[in-house]
PDB file of C-alpha atoms in Angstrom:
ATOM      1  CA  UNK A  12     -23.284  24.978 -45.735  1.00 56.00           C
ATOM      2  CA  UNK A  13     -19.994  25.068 -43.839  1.00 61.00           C
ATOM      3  CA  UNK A  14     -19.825  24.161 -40.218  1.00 63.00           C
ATOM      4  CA  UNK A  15     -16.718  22.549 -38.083  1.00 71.00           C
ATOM      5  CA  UNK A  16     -15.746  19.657 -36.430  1.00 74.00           C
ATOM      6  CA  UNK A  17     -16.122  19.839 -32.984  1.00 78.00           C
ATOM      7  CA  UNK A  18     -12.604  19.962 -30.843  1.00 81.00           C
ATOM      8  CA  UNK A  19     -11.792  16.070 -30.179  1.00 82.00           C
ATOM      9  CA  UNK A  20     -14.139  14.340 -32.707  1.00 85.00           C
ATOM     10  CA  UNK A  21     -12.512  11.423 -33.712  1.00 88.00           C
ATOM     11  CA  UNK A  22     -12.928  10.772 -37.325  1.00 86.00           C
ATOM     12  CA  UNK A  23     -11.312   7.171 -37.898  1.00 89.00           C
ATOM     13  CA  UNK A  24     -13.772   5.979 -34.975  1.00 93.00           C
ATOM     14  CA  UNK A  25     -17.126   7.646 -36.865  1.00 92.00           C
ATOM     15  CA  UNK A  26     -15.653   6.257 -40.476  1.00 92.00           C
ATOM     16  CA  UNK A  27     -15.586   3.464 -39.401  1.00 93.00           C
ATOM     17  CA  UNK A  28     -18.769   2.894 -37.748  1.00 95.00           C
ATOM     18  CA  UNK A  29     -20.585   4.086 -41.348  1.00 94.00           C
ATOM     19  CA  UNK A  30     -18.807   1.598 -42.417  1.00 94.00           C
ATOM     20  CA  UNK A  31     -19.577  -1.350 -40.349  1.00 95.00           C
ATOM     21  CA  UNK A  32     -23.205   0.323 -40.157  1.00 94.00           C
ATOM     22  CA  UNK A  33     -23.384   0.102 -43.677  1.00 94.00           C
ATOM     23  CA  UNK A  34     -22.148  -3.430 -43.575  1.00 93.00           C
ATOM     24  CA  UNK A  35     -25.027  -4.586 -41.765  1.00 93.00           C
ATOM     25  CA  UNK A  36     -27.735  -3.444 -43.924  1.00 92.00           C
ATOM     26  CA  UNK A  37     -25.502  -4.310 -47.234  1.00 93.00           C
ATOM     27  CA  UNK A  38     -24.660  -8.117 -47.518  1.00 91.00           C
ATOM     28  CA  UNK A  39     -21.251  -8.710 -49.647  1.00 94.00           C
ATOM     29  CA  UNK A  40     -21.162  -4.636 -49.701  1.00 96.00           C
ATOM     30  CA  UNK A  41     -16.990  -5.159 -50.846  1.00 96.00           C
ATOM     31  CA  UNK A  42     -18.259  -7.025 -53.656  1.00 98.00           C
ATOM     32  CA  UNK A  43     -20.395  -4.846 -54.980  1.00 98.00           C
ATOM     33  CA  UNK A  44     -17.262  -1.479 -55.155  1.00 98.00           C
ATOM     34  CA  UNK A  45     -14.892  -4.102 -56.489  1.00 98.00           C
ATOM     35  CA  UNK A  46     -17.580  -4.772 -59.833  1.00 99.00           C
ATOM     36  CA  UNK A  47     -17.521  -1.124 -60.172  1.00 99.00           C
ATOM     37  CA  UNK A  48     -13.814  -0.879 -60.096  1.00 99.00           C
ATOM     38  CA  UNK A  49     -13.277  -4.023 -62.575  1.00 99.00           C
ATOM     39  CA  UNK A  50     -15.797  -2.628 -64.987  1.00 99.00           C
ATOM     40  CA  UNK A  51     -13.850   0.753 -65.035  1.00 99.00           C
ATOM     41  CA  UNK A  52     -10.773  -0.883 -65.405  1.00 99.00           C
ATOM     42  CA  UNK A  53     -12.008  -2.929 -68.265  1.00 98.00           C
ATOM     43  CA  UNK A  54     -13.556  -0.120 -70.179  1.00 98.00           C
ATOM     44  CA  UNK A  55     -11.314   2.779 -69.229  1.00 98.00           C
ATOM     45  CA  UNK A  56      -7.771   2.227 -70.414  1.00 94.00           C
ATOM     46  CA  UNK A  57      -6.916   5.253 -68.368  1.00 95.00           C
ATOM     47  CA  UNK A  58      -9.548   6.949 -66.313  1.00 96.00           C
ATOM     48  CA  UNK A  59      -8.296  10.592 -65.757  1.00 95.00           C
ATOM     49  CA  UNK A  60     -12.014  11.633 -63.801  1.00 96.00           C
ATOM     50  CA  UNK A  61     -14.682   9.810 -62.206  1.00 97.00           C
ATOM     51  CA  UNK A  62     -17.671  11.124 -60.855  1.00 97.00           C
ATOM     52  CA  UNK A  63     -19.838   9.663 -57.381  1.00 98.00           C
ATOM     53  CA  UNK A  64     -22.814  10.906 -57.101  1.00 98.00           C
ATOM     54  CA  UNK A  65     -24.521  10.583 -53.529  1.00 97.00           C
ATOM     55  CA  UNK A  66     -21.246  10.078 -52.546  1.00 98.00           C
ATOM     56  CA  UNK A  67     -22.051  10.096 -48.670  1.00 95.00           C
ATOM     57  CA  UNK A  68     -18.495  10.454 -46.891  1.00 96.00           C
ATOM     58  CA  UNK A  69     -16.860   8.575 -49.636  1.00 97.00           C
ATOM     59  CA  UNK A  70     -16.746   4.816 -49.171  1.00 97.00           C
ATOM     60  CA  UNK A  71     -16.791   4.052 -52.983  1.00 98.00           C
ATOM     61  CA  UNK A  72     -14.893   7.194 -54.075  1.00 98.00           C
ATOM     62  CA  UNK A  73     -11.996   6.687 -51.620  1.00 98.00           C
ATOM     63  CA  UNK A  74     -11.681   3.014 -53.276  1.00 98.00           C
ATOM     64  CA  UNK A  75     -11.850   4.302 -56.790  1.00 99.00           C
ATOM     65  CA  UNK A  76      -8.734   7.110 -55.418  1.00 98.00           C
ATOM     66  CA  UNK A  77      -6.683   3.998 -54.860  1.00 98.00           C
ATOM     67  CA  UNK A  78      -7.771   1.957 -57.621  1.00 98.00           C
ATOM     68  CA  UNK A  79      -6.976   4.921 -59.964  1.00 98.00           C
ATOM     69  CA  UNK A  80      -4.245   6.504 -58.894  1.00 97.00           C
ATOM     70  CA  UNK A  81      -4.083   8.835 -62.399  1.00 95.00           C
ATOM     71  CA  UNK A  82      -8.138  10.120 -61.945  1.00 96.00           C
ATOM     72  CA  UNK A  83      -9.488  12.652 -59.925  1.00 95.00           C
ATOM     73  CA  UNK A  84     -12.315  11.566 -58.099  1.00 96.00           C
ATOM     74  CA  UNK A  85     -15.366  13.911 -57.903  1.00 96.00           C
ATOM     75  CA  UNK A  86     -17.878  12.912 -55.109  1.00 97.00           C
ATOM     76  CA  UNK A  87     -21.197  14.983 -54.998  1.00 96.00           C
ATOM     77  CA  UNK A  88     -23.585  15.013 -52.113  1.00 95.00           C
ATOM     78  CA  UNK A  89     -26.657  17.312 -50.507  1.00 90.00           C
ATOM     79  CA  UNK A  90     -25.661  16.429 -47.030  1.00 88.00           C
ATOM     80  CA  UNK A  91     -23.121  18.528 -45.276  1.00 87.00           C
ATOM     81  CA  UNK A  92     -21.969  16.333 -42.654  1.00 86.00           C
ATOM     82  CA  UNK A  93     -21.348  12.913 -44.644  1.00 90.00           C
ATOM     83  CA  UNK A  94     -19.319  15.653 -47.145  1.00 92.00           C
ATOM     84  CA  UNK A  95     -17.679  16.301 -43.796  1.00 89.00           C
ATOM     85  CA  UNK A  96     -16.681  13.055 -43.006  1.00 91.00           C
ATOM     86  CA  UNK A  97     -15.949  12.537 -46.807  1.00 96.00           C
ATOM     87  CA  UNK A  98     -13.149  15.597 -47.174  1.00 94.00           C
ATOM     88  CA  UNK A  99     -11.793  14.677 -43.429  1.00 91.00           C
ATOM     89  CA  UNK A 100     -11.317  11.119 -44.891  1.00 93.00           C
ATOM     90  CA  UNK A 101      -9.573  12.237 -48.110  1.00 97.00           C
ATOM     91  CA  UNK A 102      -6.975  14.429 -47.231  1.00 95.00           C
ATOM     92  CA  UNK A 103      -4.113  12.111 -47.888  1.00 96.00           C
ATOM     93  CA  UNK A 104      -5.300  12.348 -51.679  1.00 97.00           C
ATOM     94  CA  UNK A 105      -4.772  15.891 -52.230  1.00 96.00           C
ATOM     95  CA  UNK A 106      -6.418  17.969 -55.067  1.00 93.00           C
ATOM     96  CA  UNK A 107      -7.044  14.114 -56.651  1.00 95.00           C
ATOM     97  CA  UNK A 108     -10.265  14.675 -54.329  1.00 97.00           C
ATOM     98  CA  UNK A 109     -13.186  16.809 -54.668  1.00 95.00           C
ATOM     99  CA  UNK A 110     -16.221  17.066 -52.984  1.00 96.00           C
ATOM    100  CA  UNK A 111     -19.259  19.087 -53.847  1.00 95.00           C
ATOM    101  CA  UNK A 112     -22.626  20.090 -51.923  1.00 93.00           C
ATOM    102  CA  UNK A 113     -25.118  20.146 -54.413  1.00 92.00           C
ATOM    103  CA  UNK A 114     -28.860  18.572 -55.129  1.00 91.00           C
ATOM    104  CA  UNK A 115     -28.471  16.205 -57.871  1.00 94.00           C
ATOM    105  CA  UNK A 116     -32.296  16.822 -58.625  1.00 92.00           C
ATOM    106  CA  UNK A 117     -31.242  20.098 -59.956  1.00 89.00           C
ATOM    107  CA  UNK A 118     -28.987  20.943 -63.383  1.00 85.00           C
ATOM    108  CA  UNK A 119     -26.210  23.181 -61.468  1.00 85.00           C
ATOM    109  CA  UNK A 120     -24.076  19.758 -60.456  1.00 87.00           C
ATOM    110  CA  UNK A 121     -22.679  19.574 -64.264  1.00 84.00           C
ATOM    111  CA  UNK A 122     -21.699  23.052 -64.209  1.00 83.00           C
ATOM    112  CA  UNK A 123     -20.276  23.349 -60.842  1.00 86.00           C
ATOM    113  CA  UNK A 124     -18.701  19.826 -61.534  1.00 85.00           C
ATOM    114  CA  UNK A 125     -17.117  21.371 -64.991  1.00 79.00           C
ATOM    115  CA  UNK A 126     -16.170  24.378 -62.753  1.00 80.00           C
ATOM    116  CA  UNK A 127     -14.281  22.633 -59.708  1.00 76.00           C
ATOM    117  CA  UNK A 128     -12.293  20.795 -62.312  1.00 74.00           C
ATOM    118  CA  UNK A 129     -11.755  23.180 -64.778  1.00 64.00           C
ATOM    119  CA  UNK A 130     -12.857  21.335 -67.657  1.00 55.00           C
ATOM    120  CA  UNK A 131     -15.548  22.466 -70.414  1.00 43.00           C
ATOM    121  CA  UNK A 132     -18.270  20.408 -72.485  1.00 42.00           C
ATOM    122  CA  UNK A 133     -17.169  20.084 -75.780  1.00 42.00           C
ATOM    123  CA  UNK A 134     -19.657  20.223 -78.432  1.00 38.00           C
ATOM    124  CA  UNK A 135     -19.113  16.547 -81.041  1.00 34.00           C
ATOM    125  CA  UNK A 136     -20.352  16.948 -84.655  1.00 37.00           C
ATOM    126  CA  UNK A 137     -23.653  16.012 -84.258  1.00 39.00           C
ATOM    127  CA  UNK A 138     -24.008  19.010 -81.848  1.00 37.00           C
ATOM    128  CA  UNK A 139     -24.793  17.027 -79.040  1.00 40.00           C
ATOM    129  CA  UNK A 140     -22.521  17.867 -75.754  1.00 41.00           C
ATOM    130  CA  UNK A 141     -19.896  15.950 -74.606  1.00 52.00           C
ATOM    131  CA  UNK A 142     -19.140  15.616 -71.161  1.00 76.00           C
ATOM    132  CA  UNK A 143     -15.593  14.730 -69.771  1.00 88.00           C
ATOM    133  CA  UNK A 144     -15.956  12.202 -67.289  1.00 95.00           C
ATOM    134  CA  UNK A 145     -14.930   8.344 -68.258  1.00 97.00           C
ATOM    135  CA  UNK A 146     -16.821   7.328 -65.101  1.00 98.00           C
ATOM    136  CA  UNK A 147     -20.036   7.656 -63.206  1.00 98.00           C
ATOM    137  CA  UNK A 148     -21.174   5.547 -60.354  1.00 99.00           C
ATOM    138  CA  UNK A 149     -23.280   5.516 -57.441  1.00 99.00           C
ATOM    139  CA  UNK A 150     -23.735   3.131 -54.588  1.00 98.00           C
ATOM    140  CA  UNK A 151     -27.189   3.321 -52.613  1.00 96.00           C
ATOM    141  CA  UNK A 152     -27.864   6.318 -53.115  1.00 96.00           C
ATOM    142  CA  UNK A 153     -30.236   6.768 -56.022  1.00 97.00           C
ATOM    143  CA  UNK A 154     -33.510   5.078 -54.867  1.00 95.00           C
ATOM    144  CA  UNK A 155     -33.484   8.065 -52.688  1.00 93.00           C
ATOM    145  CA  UNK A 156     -35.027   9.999 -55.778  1.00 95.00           C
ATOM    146  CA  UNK A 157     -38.585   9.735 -57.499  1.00 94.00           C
ATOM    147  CA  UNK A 158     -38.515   7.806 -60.530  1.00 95.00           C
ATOM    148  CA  UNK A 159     -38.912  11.158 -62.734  1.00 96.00           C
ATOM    149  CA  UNK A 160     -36.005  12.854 -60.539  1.00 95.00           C
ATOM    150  CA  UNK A 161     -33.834   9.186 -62.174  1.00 97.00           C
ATOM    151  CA  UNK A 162     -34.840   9.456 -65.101  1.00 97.00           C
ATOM    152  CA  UNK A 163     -33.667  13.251 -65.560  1.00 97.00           C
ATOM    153  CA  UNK A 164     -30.688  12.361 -63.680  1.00 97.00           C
ATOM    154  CA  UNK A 165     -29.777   9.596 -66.495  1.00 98.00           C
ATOM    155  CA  UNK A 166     -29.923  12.042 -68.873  1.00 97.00           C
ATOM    156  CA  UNK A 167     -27.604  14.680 -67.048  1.00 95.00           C
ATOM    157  CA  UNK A 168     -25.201  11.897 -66.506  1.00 97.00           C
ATOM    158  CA  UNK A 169     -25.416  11.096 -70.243  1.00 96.00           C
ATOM    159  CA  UNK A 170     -24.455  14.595 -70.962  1.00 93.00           C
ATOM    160  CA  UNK A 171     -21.540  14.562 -67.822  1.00 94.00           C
ATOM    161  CA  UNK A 172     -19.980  11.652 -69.785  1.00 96.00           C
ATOM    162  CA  UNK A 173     -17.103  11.506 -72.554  1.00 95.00           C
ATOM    163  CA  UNK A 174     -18.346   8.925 -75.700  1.00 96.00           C
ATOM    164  CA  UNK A 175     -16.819   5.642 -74.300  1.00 97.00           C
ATOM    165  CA  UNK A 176     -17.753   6.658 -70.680  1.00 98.00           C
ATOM    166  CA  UNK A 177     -19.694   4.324 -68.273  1.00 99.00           C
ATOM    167  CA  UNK A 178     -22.196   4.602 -65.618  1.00 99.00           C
ATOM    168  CA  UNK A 179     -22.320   2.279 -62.916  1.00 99.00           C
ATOM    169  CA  UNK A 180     -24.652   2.067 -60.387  1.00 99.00           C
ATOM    170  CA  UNK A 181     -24.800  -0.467 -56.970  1.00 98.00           C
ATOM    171  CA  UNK A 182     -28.241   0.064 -55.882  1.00 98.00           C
ATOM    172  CA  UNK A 183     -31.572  -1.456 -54.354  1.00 97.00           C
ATOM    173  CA  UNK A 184     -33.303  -3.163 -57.609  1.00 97.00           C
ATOM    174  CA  UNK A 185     -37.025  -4.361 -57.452  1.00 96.00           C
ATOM    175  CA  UNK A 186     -37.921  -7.483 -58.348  1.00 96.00           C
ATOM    176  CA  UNK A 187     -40.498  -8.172 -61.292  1.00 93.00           C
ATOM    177  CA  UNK A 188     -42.642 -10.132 -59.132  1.00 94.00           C
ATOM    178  CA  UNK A 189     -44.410  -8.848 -55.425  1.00 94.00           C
ATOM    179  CA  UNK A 190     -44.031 -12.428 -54.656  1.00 96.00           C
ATOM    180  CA  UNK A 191     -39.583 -12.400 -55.281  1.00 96.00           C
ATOM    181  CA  UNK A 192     -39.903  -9.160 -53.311  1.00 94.00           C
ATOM    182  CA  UNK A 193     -41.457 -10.255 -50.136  1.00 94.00           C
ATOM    183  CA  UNK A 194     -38.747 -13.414 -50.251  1.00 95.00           C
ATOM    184  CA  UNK A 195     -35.942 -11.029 -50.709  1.00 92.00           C
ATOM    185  CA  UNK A 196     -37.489  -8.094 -47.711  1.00 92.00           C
ATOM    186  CA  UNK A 197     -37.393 -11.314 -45.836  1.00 93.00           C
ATOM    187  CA  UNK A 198     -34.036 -12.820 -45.964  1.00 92.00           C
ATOM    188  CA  UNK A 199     -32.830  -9.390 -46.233  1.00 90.00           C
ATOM    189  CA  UNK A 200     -34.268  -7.749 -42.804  1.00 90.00           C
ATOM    190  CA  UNK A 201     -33.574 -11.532 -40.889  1.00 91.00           C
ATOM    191  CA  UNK A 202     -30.642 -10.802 -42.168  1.00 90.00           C
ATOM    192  CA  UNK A 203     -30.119  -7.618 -40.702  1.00 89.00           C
ATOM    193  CA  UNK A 204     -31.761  -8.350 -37.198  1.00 89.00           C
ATOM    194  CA  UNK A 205     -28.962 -10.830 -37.022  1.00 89.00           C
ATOM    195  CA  UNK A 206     -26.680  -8.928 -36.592  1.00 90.00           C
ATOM    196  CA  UNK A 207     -26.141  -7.136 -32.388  1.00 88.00           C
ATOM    197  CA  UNK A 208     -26.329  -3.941 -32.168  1.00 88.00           C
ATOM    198  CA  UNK A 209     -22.519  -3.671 -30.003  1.00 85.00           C
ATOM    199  CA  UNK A 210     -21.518  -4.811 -33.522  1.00 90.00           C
ATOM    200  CA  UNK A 211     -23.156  -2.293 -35.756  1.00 92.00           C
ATOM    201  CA  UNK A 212     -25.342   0.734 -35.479  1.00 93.00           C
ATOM    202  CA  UNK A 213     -28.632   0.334 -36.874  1.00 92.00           C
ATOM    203  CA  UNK A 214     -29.339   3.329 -38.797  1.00 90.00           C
ATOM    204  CA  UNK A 215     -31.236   5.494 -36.606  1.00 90.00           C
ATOM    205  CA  UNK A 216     -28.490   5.086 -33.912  1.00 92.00           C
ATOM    206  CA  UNK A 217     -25.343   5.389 -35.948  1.00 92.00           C
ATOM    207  CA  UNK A 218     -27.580   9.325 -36.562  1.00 90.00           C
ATOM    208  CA  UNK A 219     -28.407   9.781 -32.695  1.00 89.00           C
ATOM    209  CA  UNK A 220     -24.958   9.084 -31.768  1.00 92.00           C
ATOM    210  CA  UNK A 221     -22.949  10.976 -34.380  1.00 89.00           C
ATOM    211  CA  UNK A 222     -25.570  14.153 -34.048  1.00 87.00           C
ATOM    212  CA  UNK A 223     -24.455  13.566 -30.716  1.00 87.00           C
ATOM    213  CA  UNK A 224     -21.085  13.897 -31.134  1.00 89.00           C
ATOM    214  CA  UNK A 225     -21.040  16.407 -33.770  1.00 86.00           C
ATOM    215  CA  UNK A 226     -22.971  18.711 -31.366  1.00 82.00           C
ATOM    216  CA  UNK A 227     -25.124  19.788 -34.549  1.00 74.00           C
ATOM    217  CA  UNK A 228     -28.287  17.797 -35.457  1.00 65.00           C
ATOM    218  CA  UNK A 229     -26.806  16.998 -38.968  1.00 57.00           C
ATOM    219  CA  UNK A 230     -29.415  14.515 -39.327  1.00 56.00           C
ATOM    220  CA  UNK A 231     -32.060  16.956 -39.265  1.00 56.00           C
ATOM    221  CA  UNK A 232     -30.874  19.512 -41.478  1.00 53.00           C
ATOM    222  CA  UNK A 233     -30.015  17.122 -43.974  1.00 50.00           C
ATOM    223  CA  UNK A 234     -33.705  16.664 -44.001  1.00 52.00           C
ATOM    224  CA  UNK A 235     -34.808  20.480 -43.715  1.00 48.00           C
ATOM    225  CA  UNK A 236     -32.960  20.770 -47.422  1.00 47.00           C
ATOM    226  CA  UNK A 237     -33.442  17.715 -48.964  1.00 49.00           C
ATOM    227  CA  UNK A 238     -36.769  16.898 -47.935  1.00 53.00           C
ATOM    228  CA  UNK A 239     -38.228  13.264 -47.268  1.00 54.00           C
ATOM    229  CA  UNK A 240     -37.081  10.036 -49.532  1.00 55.00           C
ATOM    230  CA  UNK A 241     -39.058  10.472 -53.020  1.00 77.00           C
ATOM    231  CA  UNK A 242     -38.299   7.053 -53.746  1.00 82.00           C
ATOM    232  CA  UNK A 243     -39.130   3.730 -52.806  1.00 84.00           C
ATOM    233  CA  UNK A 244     -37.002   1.358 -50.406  1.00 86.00           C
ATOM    234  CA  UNK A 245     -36.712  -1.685 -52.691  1.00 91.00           C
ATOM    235  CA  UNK A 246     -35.671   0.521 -55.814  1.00 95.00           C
ATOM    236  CA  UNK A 247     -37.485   0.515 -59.007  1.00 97.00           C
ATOM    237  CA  UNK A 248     -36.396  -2.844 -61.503  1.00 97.00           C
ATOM    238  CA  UNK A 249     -33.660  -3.505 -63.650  1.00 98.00           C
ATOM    239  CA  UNK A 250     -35.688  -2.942 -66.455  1.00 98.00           C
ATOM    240  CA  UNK A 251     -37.404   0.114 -65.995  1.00 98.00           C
ATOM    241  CA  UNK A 252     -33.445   1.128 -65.354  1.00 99.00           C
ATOM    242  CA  UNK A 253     -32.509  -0.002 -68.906  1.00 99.00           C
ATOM    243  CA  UNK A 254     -35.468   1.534 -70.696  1.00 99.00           C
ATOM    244  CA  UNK A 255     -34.507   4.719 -69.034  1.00 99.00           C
ATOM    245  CA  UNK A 256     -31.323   4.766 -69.733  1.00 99.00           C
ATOM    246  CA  UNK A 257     -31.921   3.781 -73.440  1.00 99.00           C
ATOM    247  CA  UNK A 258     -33.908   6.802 -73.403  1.00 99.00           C
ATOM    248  CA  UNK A 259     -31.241   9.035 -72.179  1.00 98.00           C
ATOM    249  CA  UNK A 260     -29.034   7.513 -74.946  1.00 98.00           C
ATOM    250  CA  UNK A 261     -26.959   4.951 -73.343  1.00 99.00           C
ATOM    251  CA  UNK A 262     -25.753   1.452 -74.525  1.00 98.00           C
ATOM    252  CA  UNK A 263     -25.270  -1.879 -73.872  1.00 98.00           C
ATOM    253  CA  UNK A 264     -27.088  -1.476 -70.324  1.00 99.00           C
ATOM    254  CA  UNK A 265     -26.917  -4.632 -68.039  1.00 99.00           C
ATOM    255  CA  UNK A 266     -26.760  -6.293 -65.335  1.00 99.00           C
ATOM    256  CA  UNK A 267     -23.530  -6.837 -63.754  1.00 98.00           C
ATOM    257  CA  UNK A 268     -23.923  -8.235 -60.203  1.00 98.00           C
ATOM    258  CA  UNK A 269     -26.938  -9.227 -58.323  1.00 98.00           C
ATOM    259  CA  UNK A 270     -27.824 -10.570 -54.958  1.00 96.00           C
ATOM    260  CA  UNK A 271     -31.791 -10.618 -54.480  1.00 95.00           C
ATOM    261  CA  UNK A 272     -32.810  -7.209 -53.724  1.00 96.00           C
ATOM    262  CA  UNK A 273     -29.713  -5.639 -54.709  1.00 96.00           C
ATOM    263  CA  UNK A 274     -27.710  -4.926 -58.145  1.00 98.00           C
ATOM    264  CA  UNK A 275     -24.407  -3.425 -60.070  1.00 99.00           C
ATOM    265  CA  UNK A 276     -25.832  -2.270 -63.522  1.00 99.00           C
ATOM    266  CA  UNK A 277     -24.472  -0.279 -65.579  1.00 99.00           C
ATOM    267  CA  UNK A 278     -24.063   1.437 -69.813  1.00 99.00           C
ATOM    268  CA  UNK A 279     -22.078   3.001 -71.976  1.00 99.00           C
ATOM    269  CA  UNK A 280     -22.150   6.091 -73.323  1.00 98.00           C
ATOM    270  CA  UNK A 281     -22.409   5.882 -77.673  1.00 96.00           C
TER     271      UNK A 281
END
């Protein structure tokens, strides 16, 4: 869906409110884009494209642009306005940044992802296809989806992925125990309430005011075509993670960062 900024919308001031709303719900937030980009650098000797899905307006993807400056960064997203924000943000990049509205619950992303950078599965020995991305990552966006929506998704990005490639994903990771859980919700939402409101947006109001702004209740169609969260808040744990993406024929899955409710993990692709 294509609609336009509105005449005067300032889009340093609303990039960086996500950001500093973001901030408030996502303690150490830096850390967590700087494990991705370490882990990419230490497994990719020369990343040429790297894939975000659930982009949002590109917070990780525009770090990975400068980390990288030989890959093409591919962010995919279902809502139109963050993809807004995200191509507004990334013109300086040039063609090295792509952006594509598209449901990752659905199989089309792979193909229109192929298609926008004009690259084609190849098919390895075995048979099995072989995808052409060295990276895919993903920062809070995938406990949005049901647990069966992930666990397809895995497999897709399996298939998205060049042998060698890695998935990375900074997400909301259960703990084992209900009792861990409640300790973490805790520390994690005094957390949040400590921080004023002149300071950050909570989440609701950083949507109020930019509807506002973009004259266009973006916040509301996002949810007319994507429908309500499937997931859960806390994420699903690190384990039901690796099994799943054991079964969708990565290795070496792991943990790579943690701070109580929250987690880098990541595989490689055989």
């Amino acid at each position: 869906m294509n609609f336009r900024l509105p005449d005067g919308f300032d889009m340093t001031h609303w990039a960086a409110r996500w950001e500093r709303m973001q901030e408030r719900y996502l303690a150490r937030r830096e850390e967590r884009f700087a494990v991705i980009a370490d882990i990419i650098a230490a497994t990719q000797a020369s990343p040429r494209l790297i894939i975000d899905i659930g982009c949002g307006p590109g917070s990780l993807a525009l770090r990975l642009l400068r980390a990288f400056e030989g890959a093409t960064v591919v962010g995919v997203d279902f809502d139109p306005a963050l993809l807004l924000l995200a191509r507004e943000r990334s013109k300086e990049f040039g063609p090295r940044a792509r952006w594509i509205e598209t449901d990752l619950r659905e199989e089309a992303w792979l193909s229109q992802v192929n298609e926008r950078c004009e690259v084609d599965a190849a098919k390895a020995p075995g048979g099995e296809v072989s995808g052409a991305a060295d990276a895919i990552v993903s920062a809070t966006a995938l406990h949005w989806l049901s647990a069966e929506a992930l666990e397809a998704l895995y497999k897709r990005v399996a298939r998205a992925l060049r042998p060698g490639g890695v998935f990375l994903n900074a997400d909301h990771a259960a703990a084992s125990s209900q009792l861990v859980q409640a300790l973490w919700d805790k520390q994690r939402y005094a957390a949040i309430d400590a921080v004023p409101l002149d300071e950050a947006d909570d989440w609701r109001g950083f949507w109020r005011a930019f509807n506002d702004a973009l004259k266009f209740d973006a916040c509301a169609l996002g949810k007319q075509m994507r429908g309500d969260m499937e997931g859960v808040e806390e994420g699903m744990p690190l384990q039901w993670h690796f099994e799943k993406l054991a079964a969708a024929g990565f290795h070496h899955q792991d943990c790579l960062w943690r701070l109580g409710g929250d987690a880098v993990y990541g595989a490689i692709r055989p």
